[in-house]
mmCIF file of C-alpha atoms (C1' of nucleotides) in Angstrom:
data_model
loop_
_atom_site.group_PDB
_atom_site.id
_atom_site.type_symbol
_atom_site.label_atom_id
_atom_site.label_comp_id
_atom_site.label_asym_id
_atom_site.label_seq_id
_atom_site.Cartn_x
_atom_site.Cartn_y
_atom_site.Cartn_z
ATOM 1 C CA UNK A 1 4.250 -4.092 -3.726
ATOM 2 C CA UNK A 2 0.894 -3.931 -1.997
ATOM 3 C CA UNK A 3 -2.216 -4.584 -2.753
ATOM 4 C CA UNK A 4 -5.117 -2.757 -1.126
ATOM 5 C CA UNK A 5 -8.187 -4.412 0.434
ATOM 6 C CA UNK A 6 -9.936 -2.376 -1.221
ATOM 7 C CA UNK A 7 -8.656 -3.789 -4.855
ATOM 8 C CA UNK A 8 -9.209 -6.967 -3.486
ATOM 9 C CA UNK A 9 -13.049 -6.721 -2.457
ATOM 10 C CA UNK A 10 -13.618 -5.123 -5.766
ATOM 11 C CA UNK A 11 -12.377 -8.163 -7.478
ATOM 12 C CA UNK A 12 -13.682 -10.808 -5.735
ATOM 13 C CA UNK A 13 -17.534 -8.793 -5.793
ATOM 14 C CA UNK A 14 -17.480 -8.134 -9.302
ATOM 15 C CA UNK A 15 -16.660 -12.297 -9.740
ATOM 16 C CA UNK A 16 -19.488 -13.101 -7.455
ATOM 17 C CA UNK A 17 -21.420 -11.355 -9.285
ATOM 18 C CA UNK A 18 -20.147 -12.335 -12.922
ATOM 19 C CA UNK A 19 -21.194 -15.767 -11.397
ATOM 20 C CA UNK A 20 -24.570 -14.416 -10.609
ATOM 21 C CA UNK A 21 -25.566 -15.433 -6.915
ATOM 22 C CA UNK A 22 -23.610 -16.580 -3.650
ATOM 23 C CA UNK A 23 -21.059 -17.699 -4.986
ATOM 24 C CA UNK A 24 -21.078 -21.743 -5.085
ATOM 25 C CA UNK A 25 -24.497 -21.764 -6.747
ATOM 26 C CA UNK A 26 -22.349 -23.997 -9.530
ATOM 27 C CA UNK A 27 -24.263 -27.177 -8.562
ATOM 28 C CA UNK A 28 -27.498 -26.024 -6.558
ATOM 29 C CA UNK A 29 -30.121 -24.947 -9.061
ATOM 30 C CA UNK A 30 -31.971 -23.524 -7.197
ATOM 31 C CA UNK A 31 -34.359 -20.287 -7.413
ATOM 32 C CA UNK A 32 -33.331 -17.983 -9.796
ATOM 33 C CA UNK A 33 -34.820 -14.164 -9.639
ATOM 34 C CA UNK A 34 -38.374 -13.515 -9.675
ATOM 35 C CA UNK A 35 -37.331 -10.807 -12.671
ATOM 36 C CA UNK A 36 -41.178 -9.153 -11.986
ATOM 37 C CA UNK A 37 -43.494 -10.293 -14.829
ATOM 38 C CA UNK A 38 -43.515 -6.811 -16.276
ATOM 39 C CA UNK A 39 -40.861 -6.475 -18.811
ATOM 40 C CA UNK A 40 -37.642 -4.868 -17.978
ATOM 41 C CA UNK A 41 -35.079 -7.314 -17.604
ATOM 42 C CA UNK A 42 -31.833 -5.918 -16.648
ATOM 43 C CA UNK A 43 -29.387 -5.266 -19.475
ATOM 44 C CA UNK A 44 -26.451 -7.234 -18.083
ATOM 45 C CA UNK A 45 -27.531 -10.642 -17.013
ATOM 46 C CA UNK A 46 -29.511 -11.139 -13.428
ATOM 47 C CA UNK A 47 -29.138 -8.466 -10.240
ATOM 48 C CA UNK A 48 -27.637 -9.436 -7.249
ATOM 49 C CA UNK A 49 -27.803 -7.963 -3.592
ATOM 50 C CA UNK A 50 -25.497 -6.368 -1.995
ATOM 51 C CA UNK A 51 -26.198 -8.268 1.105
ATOM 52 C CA UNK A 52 -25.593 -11.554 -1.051
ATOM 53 C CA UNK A 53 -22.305 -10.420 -2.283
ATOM 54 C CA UNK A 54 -21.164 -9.262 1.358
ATOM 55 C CA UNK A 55 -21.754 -12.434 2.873
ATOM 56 C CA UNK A 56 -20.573 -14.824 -0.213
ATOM 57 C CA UNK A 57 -17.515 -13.334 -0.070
ATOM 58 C CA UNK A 58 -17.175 -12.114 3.595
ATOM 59 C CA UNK A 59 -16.407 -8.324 2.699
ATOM 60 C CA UNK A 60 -17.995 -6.022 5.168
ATOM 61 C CA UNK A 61 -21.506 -4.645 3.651
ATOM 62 C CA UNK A 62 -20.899 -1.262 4.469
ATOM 63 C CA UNK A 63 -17.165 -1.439 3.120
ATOM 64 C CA UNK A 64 -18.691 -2.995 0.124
ATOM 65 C CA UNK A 65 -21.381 -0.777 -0.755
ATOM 66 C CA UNK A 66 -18.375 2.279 -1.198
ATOM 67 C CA UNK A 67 -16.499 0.301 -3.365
ATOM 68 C CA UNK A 68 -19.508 -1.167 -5.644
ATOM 69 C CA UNK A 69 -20.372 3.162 -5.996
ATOM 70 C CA UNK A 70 -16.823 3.315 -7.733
ATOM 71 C CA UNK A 71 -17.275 0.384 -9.917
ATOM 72 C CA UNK A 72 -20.889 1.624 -11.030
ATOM 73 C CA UNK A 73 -18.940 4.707 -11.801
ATOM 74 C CA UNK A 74 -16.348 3.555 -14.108
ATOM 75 C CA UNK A 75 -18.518 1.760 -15.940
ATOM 76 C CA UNK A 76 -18.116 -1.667 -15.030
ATOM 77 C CA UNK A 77 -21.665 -2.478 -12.853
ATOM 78 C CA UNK A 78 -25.158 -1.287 -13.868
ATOM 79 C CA UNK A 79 -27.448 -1.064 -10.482
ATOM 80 C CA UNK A 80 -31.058 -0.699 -10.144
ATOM 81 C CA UNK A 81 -33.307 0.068 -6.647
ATOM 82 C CA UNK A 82 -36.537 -0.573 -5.211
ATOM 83 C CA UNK A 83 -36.953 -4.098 -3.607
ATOM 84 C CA UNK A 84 -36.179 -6.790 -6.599
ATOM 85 C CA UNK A 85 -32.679 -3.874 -6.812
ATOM 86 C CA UNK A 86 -29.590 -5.123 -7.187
ATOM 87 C CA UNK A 87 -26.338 -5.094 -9.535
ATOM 88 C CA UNK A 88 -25.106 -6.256 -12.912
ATOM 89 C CA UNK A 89 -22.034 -6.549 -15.134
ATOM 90 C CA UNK A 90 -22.209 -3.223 -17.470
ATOM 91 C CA UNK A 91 -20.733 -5.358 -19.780
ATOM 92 C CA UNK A 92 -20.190 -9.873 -20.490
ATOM 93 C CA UNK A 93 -17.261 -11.336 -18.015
ATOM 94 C CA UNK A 94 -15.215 -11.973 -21.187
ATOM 95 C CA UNK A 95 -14.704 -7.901 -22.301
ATOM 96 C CA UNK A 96 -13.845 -7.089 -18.268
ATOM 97 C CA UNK A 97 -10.495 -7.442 -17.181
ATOM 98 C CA UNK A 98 -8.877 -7.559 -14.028
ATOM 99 C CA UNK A 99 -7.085 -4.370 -14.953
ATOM 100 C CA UNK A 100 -10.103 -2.910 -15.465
ATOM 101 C CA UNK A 101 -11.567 -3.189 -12.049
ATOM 102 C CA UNK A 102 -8.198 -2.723 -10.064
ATOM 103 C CA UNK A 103 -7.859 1.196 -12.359
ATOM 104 C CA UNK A 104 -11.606 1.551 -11.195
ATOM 105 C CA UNK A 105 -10.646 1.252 -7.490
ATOM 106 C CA UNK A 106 -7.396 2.241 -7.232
ATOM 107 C CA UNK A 107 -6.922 5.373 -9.784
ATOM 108 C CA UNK A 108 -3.380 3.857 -11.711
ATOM 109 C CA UNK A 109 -2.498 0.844 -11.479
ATOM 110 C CA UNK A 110 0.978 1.092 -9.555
ATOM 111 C CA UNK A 111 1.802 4.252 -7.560
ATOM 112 C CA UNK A 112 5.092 4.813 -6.011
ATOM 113 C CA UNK A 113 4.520 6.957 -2.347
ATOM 114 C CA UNK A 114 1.201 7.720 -3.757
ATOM 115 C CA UNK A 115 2.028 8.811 -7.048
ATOM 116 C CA UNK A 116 1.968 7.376 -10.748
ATOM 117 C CA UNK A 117 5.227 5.348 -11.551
ATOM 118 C CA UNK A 118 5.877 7.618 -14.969
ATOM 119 C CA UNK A 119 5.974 10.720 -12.727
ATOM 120 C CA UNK A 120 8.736 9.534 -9.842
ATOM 121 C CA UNK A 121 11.140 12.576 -10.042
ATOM 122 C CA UNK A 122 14.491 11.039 -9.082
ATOM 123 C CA UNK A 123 17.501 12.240 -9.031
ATOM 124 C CA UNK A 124 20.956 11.698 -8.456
ATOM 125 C CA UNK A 125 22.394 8.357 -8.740
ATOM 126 C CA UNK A 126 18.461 6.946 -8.173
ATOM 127 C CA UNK A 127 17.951 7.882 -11.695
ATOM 128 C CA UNK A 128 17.862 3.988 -12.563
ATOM 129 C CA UNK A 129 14.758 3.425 -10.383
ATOM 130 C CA UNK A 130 12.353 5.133 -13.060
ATOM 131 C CA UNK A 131 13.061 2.280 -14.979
ATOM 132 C CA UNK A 132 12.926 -0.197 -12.469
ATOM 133 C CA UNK A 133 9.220 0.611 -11.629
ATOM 134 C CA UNK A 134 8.440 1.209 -15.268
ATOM 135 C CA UNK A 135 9.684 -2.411 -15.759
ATOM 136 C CA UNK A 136 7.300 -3.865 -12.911
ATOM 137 C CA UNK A 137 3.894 -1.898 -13.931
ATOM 138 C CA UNK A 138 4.496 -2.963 -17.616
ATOM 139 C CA UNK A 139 4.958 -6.470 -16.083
ATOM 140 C CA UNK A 140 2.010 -6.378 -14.224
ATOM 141 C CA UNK A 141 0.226 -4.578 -16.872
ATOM 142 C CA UNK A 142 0.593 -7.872 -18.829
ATOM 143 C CA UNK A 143 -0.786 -9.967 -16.481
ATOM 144 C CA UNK A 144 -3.713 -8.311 -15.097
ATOM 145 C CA UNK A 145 -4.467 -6.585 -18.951
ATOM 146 C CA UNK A 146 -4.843 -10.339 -20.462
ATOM 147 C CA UNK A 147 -7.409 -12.300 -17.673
ATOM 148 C CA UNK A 148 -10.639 -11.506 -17.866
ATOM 149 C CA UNK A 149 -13.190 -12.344 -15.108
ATOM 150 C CA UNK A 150 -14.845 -15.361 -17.191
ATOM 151 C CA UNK A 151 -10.636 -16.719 -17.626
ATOM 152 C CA UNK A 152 -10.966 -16.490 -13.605
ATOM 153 C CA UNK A 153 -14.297 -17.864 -13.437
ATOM 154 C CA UNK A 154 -13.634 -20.989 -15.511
ATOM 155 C CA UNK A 155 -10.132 -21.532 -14.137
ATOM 156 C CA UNK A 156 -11.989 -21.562 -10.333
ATOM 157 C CA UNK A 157 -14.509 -24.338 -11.750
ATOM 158 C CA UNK A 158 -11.541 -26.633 -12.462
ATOM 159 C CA UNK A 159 -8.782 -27.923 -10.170
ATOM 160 C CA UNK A 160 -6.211 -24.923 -10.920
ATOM 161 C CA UNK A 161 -4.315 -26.296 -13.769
ATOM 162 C CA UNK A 162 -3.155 -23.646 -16.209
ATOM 163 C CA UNK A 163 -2.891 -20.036 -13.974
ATOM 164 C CA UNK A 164 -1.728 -17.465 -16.922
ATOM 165 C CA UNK A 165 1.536 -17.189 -15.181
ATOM 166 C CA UNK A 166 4.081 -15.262 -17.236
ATOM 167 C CA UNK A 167 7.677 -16.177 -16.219
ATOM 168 C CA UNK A 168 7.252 -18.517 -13.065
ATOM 169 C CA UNK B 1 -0.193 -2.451 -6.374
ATOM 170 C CA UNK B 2 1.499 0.082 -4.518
ATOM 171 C CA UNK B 3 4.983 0.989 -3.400
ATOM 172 C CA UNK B 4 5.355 2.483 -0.044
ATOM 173 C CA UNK B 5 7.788 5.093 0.804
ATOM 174 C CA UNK B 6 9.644 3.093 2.890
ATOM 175 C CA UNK B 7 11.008 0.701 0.224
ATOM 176 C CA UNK B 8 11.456 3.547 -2.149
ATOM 177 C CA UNK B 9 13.446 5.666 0.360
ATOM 178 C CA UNK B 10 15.392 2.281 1.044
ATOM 179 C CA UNK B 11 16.217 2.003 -2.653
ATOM 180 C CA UNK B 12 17.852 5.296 -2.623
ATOM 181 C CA UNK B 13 19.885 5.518 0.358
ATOM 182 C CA UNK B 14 21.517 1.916 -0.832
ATOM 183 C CA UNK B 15 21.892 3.627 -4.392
ATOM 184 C CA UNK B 16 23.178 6.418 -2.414
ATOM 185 C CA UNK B 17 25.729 4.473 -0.352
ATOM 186 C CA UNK B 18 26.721 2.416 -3.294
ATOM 187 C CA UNK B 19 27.577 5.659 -5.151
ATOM 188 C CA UNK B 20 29.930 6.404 -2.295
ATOM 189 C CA UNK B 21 28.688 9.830 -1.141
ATOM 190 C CA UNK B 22 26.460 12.593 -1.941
ATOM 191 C CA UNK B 23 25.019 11.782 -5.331
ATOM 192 C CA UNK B 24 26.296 13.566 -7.792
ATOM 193 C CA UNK B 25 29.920 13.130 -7.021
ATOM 194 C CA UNK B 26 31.114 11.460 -10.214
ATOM 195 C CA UNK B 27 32.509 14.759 -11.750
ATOM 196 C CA UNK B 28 33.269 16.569 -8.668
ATOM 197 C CA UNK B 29 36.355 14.719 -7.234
ATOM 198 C CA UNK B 30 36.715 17.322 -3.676
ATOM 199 C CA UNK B 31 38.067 14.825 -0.493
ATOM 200 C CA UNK B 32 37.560 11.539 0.326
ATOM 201 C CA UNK B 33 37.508 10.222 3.563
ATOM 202 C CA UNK B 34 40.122 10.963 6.503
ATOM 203 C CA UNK B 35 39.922 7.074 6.696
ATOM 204 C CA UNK B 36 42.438 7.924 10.225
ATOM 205 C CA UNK B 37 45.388 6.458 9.872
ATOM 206 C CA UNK B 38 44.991 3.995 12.586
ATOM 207 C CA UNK B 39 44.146 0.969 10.245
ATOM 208 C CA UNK B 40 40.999 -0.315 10.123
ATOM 209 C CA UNK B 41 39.539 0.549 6.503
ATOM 210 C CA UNK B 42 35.784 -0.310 6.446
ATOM 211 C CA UNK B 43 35.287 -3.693 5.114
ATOM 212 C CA UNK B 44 32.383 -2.949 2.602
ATOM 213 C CA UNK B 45 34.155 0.256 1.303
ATOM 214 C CA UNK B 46 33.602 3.991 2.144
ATOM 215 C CA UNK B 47 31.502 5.087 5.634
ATOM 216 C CA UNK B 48 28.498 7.630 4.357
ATOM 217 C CA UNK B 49 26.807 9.218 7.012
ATOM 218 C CA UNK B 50 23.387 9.298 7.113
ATOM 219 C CA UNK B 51 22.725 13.239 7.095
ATOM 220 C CA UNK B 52 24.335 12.854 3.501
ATOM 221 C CA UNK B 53 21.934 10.510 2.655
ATOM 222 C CA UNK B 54 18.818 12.102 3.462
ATOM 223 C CA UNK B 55 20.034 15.761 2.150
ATOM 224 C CA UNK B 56 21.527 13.848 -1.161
ATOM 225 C CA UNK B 57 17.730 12.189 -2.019
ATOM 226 C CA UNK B 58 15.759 14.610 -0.035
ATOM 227 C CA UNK B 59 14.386 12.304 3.011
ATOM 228 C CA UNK B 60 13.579 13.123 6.555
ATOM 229 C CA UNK B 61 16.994 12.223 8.489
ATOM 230 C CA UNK B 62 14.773 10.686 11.352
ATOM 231 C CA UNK B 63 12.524 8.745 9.541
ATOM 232 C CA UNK B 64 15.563 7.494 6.886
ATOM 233 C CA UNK B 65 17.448 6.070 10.635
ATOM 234 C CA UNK B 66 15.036 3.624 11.119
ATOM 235 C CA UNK B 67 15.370 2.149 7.364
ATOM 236 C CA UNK B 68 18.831 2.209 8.038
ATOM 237 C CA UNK B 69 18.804 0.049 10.747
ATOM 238 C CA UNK B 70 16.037 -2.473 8.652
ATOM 239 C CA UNK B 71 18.927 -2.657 6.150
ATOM 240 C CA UNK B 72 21.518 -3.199 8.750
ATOM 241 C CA UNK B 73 19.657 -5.936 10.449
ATOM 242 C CA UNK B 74 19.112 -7.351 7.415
ATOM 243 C CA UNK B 75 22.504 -7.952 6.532
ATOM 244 C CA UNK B 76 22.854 -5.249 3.652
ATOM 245 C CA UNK B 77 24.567 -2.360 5.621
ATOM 246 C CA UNK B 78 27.185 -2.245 7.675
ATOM 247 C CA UNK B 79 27.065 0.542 10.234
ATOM 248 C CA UNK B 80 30.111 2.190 12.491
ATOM 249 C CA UNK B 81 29.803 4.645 15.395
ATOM 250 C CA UNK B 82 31.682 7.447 15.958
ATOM 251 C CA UNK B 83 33.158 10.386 14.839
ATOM 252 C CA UNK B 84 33.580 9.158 11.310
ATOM 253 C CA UNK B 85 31.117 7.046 11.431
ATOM 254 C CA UNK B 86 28.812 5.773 8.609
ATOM 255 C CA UNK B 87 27.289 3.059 6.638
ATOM 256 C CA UNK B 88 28.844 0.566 4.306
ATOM 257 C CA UNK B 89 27.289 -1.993 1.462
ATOM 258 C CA UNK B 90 28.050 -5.102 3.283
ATOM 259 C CA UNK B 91 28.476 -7.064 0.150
ATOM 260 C CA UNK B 92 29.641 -5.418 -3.648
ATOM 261 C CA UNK B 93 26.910 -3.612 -5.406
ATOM 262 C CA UNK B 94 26.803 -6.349 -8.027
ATOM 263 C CA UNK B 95 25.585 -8.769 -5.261
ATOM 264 C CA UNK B 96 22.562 -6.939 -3.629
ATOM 265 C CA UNK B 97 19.228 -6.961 -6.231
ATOM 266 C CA UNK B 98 16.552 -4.747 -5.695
ATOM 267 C CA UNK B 99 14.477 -7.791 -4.661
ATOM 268 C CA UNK B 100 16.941 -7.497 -1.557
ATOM 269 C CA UNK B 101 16.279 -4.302 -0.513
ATOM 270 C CA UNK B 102 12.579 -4.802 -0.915
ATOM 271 C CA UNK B 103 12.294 -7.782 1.270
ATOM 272 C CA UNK B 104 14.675 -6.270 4.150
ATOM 273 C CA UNK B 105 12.044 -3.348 4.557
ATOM 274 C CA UNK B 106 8.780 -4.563 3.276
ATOM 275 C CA UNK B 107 8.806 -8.368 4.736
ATOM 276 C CA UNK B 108 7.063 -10.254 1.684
ATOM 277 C CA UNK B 109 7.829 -9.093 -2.027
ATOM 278 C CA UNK B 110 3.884 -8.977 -2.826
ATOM 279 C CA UNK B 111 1.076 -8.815 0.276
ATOM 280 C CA UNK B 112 -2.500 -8.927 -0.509
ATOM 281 C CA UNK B 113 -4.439 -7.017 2.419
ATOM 282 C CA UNK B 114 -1.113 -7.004 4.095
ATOM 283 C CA UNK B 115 -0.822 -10.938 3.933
ATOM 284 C CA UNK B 116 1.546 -12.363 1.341
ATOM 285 C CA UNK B 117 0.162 -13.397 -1.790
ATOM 286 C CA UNK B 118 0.695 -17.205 -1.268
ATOM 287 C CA UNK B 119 -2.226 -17.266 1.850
ATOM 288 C CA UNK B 120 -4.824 -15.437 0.496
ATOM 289 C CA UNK B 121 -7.745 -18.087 1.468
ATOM 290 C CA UNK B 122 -10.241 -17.375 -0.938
ATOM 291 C CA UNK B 123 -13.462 -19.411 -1.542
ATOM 292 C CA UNK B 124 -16.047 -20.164 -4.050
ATOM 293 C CA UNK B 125 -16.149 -18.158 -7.608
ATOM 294 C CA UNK B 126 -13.264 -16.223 -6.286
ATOM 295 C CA UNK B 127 -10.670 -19.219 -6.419
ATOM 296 C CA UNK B 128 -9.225 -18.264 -9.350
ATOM 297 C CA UNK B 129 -7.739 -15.229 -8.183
ATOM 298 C CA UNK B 130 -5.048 -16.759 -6.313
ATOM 299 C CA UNK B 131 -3.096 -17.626 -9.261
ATOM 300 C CA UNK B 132 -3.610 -13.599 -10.625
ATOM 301 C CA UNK B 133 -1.823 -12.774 -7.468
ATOM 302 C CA UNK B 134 0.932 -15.299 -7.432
ATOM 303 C CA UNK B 135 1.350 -14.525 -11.478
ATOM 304 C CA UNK B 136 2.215 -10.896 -10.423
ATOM 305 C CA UNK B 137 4.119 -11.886 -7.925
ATOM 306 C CA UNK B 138 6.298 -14.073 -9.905
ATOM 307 C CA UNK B 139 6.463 -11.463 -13.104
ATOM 308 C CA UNK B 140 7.282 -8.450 -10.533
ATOM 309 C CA UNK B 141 10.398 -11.325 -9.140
ATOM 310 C CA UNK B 142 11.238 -11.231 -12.239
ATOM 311 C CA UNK B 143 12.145 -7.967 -12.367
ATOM 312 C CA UNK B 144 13.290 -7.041 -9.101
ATOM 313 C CA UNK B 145 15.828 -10.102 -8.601
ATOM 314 C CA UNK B 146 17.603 -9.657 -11.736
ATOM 315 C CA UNK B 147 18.228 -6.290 -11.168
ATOM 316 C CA UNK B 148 20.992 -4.895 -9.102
ATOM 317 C CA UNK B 149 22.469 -2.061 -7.381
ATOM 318 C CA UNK B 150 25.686 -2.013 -9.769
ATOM 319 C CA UNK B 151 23.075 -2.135 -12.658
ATOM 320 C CA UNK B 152 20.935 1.004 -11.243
ATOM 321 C CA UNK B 153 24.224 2.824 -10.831
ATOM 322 C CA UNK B 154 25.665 2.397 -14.315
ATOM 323 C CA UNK B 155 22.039 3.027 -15.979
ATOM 324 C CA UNK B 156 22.093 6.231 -14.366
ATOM 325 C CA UNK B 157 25.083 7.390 -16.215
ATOM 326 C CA UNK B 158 23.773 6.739 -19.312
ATOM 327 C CA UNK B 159 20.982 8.550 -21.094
ATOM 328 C CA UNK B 160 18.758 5.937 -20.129
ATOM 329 C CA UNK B 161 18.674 3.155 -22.978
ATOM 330 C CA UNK B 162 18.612 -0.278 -22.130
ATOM 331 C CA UNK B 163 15.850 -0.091 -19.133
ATOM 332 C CA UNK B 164 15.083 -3.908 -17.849
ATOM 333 C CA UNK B 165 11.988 -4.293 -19.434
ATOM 334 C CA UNK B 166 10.442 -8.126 -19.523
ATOM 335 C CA UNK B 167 7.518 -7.989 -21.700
ATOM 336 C CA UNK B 168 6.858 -3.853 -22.365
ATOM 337 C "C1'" DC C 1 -51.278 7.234 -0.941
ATOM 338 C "C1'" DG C 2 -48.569 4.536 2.374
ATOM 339 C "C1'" DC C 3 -45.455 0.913 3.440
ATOM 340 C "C1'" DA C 4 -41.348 -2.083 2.905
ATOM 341 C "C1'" DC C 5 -37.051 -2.834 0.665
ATOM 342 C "C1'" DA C 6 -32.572 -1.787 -1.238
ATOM 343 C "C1'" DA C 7 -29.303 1.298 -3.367
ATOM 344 C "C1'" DC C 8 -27.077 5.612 -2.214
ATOM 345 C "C1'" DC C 9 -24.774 9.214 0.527
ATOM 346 C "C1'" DT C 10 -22.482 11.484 4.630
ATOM 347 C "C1'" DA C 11 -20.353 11.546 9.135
ATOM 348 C "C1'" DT C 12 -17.731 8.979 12.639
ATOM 349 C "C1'" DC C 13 -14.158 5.769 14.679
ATOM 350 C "C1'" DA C 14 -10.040 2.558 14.822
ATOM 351 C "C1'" DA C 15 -5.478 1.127 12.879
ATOM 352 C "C1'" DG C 16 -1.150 1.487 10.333
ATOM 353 C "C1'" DC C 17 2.184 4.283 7.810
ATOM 354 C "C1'" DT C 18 4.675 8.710 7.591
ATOM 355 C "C1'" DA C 19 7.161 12.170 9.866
ATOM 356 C "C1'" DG C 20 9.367 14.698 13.608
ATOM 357 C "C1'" DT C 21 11.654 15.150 18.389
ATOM 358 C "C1'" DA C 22 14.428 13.888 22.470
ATOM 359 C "C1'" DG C 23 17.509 11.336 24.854
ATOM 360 C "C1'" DG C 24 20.978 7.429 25.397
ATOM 361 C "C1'" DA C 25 25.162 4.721 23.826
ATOM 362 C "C1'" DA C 26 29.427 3.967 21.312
ATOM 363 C "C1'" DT C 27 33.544 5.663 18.991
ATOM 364 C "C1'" DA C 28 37.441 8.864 17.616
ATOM 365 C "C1'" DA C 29 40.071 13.039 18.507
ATOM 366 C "C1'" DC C 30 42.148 16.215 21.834
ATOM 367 C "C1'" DG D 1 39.672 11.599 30.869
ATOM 368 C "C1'" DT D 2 37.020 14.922 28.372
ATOM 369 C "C1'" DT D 3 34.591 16.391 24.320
ATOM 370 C "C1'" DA D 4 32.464 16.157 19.905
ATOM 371 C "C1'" DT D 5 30.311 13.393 16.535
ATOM 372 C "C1'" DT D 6 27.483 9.736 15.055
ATOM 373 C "C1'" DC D 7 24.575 5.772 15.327
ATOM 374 C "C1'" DC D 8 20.687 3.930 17.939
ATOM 375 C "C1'" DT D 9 16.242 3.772 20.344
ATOM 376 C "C1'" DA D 10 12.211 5.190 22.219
ATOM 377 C "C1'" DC D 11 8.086 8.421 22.282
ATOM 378 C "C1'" DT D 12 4.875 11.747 20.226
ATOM 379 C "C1'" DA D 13 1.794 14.142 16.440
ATOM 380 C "C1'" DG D 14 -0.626 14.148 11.280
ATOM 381 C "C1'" DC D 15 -2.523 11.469 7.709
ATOM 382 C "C1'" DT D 16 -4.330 7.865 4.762
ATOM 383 C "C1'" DT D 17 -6.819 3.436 4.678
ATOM 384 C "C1'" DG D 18 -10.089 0.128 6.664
ATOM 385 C "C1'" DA D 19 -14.400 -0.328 8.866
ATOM 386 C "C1'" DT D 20 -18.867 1.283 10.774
ATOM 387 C "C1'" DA D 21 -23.435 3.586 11.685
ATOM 388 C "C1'" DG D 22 -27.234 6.337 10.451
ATOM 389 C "C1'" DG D 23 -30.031 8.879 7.309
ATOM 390 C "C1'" DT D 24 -31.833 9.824 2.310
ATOM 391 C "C1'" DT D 25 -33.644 8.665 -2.199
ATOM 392 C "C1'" DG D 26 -35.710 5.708 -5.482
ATOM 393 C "C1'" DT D 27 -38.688 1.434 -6.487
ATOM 394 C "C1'" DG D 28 -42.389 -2.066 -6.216
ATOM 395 C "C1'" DC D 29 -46.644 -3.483 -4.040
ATOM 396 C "C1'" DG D 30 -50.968 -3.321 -1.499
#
DNA sequence: CGCACAACCTATCAAGCTAGTAGGAATAAC
DNA sequence: GTTATTCCTACTAGCTTGATAGGTTGTGCG
């Protein structure tokens, strides 16, 4: 039961940038985006940088930049270049889950030695264990398939009360 | 989420063990164990060598030794030297869960960027995802520490009915 | 057109897991 | 005591993941 760095990052960029800048812009107005006077605003919501998203969160830019290629194509980010360039949700924070970005990264969402859980090939008296991991995806399956990134989002704004916790 | 081939080779050879010997030996009676008539009987039941148990599930002999002795240090296996040497369950198969057997080889149930889920230190908008993590981690507890190795075992025999599910 | 900026792509390096090999240590049988 | 068998413990190669550096392509502006 491990969960890749690389899963991680993804999450925690595509929340920084659900939220739009660096990431405790909550309070501080601020500036928002010059959005060039000429018409075209981005289909999604605002862009943000790369570079802001790397250093909000303290994933490695380089690192980053990989992993926001997979999420642009699954779907899940729009990006645009040039110097006002940046990223955007494909899609609002309340229609993307977090299962959504960990299948984007990661291929399925639970692999046993590398492979899918349906396909495990046991045999023997191991028969059982099919079941076993079929048991776990579906009950991680529920979790990650029912919060979105605006449940997360909200729930980081207040002091942590109700986490969607399933059993305990 | 991902399982690593250590903890599912670890699953089998304590399946394995638990079965008693090769793995499909519930039809095919053929002989037991010389057992030599000294008297000391194993205290956790029958010895199984560990050749068995990699040629029974198909693992590399050398690489299954050093799970072994994970499980044996853990308290799950008992080990003799020897001629007729082998391993043992240390306690009944009804008393060792899969959550067990996970721990002794993997450390923590559920790591995030190979820390466990509980110290994840995240900041601003991505806050909320502590409590994804620690949601998984509780529904995946659920699963694995109400299942045991008596439970995998008689599943096994049977076309595969009742499989622990929790939500699907 | 030329320049600056940022997304995009490819090659390179370090670290941990997987897998295999060789030798040492303990136990039972002869 | 000797020998055979087995557990036990290093040490040594591939391989995947994490992390990095440099170069390319598209975009806006002067």
């Amino acid at each position: 039961m491990y969960v890749s760095a690389r899963s991680d990052y993804a999450l925690r960029a595509m929340l920084a940038v659900a939220a739009g800048t660096t990431g405790d812009a909550a309070t501080t107005g601020g500036d928002r985006k010059p959005a060039g006077a000429d018409g075209h605003p981005p289909p999604g919501g605002e862009l943000v940088k790369a570079a802001a998203l790397a250093e909000a969160q303290e994933i490695p830019l380089s690192f980053l930049q990989g992993i926001l290629v997979d999420l642009r194509r699954a779907g899940l980010l729009l990006s645009h270049r040039g110097t006002e360039g940046g990223y955007a949700l494909a899609r609002p924070a309340e229609e993307i889950t977090v299962g959504d970005v960990l299948r984007a990264v990661g291929g399925s969402l639970t692999t046993v030695r590398g492979l899918p859980a349906e396909r495990a090939g046991y045999q023997g008296v191991a028969t059982g264990l099919r079941d076993v991991w079929l048991a776990v995806h579906g009950a991680i399956a529920l979790v990650v398939d029912q919060t979105t990134l605006a449940d997360l989002l909200s729930a980081g704004q207040r002091p942590t009360a109700d986490a969607p916790l399933a059993g305990t």
